[in-house]
Tab-separated table of C-alpha atoms in Angstrom:
chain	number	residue	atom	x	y	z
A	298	UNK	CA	0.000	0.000	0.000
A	299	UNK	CA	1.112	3.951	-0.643
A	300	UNK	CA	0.795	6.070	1.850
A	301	UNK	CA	-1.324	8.395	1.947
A	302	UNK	CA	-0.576	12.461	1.742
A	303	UNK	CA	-1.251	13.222	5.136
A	304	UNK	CA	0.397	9.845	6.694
A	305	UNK	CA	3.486	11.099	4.561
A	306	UNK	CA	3.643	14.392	6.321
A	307	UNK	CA	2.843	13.458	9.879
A	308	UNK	CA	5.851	11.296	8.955
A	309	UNK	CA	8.036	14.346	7.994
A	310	UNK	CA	10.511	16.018	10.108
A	311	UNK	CA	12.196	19.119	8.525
A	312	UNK	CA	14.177	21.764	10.179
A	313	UNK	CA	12.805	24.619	9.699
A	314	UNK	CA	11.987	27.065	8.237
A	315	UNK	CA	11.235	25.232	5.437
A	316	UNK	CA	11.372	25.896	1.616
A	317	UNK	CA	8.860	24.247	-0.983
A	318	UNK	CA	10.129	23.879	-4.027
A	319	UNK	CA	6.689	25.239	-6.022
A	320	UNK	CA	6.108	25.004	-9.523
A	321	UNK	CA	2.021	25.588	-9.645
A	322	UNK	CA	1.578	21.799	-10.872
A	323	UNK	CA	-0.167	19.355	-8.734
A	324	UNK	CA	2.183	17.776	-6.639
A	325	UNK	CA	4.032	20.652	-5.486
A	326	UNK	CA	0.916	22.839	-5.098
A	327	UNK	CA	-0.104	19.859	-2.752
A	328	UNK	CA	2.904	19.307	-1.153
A	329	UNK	CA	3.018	23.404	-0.004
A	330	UNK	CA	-0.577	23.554	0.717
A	331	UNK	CA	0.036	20.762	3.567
A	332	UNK	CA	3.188	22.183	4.651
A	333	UNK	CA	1.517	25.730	5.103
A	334	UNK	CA	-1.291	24.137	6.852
A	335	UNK	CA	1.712	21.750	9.648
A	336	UNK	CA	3.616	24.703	9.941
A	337	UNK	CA	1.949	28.344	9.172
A	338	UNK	CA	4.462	30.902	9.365
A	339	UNK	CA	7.401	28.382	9.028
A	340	UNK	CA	7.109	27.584	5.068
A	341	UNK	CA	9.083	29.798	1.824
A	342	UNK	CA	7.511	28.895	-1.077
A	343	UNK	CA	10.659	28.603	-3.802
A	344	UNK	CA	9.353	28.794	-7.468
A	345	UNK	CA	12.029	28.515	-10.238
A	346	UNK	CA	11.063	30.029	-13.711
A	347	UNK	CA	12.954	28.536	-17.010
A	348	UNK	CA	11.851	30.180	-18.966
A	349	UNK	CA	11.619	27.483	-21.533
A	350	UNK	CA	7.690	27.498	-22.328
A	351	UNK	CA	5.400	30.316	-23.515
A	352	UNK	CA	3.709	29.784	-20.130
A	353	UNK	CA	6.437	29.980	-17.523
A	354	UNK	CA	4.855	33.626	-16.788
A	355	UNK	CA	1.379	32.491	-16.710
A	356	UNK	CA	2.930	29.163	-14.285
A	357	UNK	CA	4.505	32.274	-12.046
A	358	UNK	CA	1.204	34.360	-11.975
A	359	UNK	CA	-0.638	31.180	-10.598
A	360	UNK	CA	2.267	30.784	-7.736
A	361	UNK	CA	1.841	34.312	-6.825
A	362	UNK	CA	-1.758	34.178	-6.264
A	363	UNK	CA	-1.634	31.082	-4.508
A	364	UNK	CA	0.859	32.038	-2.525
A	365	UNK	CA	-1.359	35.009	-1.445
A	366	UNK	CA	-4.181	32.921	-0.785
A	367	UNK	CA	-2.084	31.433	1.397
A	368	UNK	CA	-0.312	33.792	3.156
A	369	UNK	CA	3.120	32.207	2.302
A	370	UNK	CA	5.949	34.023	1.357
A	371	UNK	CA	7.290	33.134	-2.678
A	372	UNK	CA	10.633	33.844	-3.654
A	373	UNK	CA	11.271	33.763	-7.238
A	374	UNK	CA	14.460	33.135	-9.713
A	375	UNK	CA	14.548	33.217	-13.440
A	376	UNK	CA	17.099	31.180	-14.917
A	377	UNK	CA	19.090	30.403	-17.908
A	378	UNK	CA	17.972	26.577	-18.655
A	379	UNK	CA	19.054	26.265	-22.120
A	380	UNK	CA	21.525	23.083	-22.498
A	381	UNK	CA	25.070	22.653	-23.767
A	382	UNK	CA	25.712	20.465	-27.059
A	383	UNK	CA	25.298	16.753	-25.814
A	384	UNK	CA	23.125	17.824	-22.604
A	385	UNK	CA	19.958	17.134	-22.302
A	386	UNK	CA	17.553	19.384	-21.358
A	387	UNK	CA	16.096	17.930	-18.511
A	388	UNK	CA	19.647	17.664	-17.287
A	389	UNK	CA	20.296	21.494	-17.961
A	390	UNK	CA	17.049	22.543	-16.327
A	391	UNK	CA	17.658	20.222	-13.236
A	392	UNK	CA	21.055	21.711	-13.131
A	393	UNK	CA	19.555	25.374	-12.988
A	394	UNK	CA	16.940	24.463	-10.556
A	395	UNK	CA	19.163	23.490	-8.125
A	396	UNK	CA	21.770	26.457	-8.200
A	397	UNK	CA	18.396	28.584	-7.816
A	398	UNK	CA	17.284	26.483	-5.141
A	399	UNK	CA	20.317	27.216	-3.317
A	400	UNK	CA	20.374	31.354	-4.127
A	401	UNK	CA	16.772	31.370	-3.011
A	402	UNK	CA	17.421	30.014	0.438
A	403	UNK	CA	20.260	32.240	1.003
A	404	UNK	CA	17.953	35.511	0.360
A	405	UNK	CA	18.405	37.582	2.897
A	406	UNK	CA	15.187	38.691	4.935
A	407	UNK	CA	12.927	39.033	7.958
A	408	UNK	CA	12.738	35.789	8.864
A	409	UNK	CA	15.509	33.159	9.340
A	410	UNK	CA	17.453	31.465	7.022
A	411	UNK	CA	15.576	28.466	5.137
A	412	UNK	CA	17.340	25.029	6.665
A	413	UNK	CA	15.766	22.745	4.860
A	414	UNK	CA	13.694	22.483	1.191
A	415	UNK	CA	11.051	19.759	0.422
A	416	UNK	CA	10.985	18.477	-3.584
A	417	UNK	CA	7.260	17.179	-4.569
A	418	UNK	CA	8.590	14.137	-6.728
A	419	UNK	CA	6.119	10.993	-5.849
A	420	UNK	CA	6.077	7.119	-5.540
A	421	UNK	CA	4.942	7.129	-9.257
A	422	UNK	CA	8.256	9.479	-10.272
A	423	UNK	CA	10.084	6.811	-8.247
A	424	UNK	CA	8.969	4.484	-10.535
A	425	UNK	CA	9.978	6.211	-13.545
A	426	UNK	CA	13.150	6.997	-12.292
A	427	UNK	CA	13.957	2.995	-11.457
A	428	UNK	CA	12.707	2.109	-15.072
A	429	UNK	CA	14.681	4.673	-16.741
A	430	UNK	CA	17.989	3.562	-15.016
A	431	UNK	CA	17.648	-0.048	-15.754
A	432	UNK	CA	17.057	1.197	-19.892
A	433	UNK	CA	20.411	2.168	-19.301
A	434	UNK	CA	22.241	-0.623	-17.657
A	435	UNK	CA	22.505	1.797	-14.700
A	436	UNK	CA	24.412	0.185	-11.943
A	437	UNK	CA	23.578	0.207	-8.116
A	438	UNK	CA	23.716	3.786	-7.717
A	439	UNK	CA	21.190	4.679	-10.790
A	440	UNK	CA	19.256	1.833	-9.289
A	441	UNK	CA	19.122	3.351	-5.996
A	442	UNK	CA	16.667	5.870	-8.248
A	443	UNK	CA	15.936	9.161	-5.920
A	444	UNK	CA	16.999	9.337	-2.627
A	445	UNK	CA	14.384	10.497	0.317
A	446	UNK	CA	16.868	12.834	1.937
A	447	UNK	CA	20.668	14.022	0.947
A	448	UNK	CA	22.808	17.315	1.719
A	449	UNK	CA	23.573	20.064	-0.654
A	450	UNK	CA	25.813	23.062	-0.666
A	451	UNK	CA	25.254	23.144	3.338
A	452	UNK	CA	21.144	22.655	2.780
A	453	UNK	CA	19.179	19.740	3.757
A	454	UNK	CA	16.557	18.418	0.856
A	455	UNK	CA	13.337	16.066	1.408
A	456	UNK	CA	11.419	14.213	-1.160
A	457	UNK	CA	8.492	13.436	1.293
A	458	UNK	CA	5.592	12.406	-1.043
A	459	UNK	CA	7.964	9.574	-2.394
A	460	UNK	CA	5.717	6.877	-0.858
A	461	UNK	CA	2.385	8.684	-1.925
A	462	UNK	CA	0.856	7.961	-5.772
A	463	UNK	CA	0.075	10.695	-8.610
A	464	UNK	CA	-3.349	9.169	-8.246
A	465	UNK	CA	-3.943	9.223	-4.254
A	466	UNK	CA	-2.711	13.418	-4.775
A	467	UNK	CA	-5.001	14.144	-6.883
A	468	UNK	CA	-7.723	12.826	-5.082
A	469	UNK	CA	-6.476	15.098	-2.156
A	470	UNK	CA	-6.663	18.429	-4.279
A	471	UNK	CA	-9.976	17.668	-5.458
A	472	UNK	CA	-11.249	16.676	-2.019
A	473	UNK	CA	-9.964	20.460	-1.224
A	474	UNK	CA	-11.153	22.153	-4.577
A	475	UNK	CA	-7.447	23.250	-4.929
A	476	UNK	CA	-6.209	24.270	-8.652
A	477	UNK	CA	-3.219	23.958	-9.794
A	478	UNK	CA	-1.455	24.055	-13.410
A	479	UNK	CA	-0.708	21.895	-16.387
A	480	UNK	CA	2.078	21.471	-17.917
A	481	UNK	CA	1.833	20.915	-21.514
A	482	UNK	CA	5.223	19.230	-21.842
A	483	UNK	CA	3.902	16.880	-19.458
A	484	UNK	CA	2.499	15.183	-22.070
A	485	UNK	CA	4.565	15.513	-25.093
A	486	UNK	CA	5.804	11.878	-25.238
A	487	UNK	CA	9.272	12.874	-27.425
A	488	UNK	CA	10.475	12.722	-23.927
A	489	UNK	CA	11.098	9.429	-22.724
A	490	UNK	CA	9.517	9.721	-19.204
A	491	UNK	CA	6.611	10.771	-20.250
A	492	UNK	CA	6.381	7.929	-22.447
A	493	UNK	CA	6.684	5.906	-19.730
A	494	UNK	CA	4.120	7.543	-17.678
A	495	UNK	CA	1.477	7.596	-20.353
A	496	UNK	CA	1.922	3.843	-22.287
A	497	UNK	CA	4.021	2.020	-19.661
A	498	UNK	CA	3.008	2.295	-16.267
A	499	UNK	CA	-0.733	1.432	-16.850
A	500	UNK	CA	0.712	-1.885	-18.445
A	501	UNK	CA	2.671	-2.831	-15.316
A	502	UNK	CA	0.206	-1.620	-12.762
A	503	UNK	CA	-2.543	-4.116	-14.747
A	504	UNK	CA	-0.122	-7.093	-14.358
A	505	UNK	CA	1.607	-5.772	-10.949
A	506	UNK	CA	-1.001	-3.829	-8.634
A	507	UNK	CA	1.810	-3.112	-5.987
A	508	UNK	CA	4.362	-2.238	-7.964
A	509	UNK	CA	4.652	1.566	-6.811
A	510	UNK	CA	6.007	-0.646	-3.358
A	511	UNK	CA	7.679	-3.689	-5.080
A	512	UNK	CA	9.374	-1.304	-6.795
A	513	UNK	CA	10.843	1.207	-4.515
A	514	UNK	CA	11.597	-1.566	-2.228
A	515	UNK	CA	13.810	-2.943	-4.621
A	516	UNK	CA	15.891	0.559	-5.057
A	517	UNK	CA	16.190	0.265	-1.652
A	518	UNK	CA	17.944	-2.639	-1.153
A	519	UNK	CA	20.214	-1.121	-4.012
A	520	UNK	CA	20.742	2.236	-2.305
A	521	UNK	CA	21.832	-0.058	0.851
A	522	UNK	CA	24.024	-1.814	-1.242
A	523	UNK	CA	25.147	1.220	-2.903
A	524	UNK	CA	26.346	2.362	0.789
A	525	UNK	CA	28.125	-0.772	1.219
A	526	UNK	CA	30.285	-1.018	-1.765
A	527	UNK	CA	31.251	2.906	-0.811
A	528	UNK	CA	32.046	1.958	2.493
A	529	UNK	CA	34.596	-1.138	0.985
A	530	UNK	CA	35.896	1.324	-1.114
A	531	UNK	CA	37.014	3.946	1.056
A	532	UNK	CA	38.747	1.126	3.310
A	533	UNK	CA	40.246	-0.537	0.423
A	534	UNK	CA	41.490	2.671	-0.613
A	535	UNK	CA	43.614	3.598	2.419
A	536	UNK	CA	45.430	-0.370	2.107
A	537	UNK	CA	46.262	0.495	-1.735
A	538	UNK	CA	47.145	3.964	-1.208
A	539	UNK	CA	46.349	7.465	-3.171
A	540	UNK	CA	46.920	7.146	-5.829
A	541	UNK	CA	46.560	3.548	-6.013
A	542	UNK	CA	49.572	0.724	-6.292
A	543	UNK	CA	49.578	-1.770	-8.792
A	544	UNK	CA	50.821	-4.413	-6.423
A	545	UNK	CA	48.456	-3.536	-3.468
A	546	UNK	CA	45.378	-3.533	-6.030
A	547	UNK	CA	46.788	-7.216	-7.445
A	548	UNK	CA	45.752	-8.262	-3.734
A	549	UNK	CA	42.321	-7.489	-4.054
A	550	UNK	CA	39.324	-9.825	-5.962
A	551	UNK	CA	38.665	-8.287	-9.435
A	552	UNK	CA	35.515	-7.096	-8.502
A	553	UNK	CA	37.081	-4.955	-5.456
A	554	UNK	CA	39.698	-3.699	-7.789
A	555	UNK	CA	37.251	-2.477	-10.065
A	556	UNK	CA	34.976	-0.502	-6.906
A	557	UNK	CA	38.245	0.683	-5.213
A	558	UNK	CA	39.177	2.344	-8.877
A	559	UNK	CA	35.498	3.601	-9.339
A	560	UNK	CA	35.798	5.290	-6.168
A	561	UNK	CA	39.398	6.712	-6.215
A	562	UNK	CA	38.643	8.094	-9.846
């Protein structure tokens, strides 16, 4: 079983204040509307504009109004998203986001710094991640798909909803009458996760109902194992030496040879 929203967020722990990554769509309009309502007074809305779409300003517009509505502060940063020959553009975009992310929290202002910021990606993006790693013989750590929590540039992120379906969100903005935005590229299936989204998962979920769990406890266990082979490495490491010696490495199993390199390089 999922979780659902609000079982996620009794669940979550931030320190705070606490940023919301908000980009008008669904999940993150969800994801801020029950962070406003745990901690009121306590929650930055964060809403990156790419600039990349005829409707980034309209997207913007909606996050300011909601944002009223709410009474919850929005900070906003345009960025440059466009990608480098032999980037992708989700890559490029993700790239900007993240260096905004990090400026936003930084602004300086009445209230005190942001600690931590909360991401909106869900059990179903979990999904998409896993499938899209093993398309590309993705070893343990692309396996591992998207972790819950991790450190960045000194600020703590949080992908609470990762546990919690597209579908059971949904259900809890229309329970609320909350609106929220569409995306159109959300549904152009040039892009490869989309494609999964649209023709894929409904195929999987028919033949494996619990595969949101199945799923993300498999990337899991490879996360774990991810750990463990990082943990070898850095002890094999200080026996071979830095930079590594030929005849020190020679003592190790091939496959430790290879992880110790992996690491070191």
């Amino acid at each position: 079983m999922t979780r659902s929203l609000d079982a996620a967020l009794r669940a979550f722990q931030p320190a705070l204040p606490l940023g919301v990554a908000f980009s008008g769509g669904a999940d993150s309009t969800a994801l801020l509307i029950a962070c406003a309502e745990r901690w009121p007074g306590q929650v930055v809305a964060l809403h990156v504009n790419h600039g990349l779409q005829a409707a980034a300003a309209d997207f913007e517009a909606h996050c300011v109004a909601l944002c009223a509505q709410l009474n919850v502060p929005l900070r906003v940063q345009k960025v440059d998203a466009g990608h480098a020959p032999g980037q992708s553009p989700e890559d490029a975009a993700r790239i900007a986001r993240y260096k905004a992310f990090g400026a936003l929290a930084r602004i300086e202002s009445a209230q005190e710094a942001i600690k931590s910021i909360a991401l909106a990606q869900h059990a179903d993006d979990q999904v998409e991640t896993l499938l899209l790693a093993l398309s590309r013989g993705a070893g343990l750590r692309g396996l591992s798909a998207m972790p819950a929590q991790w450190t960045r540039d000194g600020l703590d992120f949080h992908r609470p909803l990762l546990q919690v379906s597209a579908a059971d969100i949904l259900a809890w903005l229309a329970a609320r009458s909350a609106g929220f935005v569409e995306d159109p590229t959300n549904t152009d299936t040039r892009y490869t996760r989309n494609r999964i989204r649209a023709q894929l998962l409904p195929v999987i979920e028919q033949a494996f109902p619990s595969f949101r769990q199945t799923f993300a406890r498999s990337a899991s266990h490879a996360a774990q194992a991810q750990t463990l082979l990082q943990e070898v490495a850095e002890q094999d490491l200080q026996q071979v030496g830095n930079p590594p010696a030929i005849k020190a490495l020679q003592q190790l199993s091939e496959a430790r040879q290879s992880n110790v390199l992996r690491h070191w390089l």
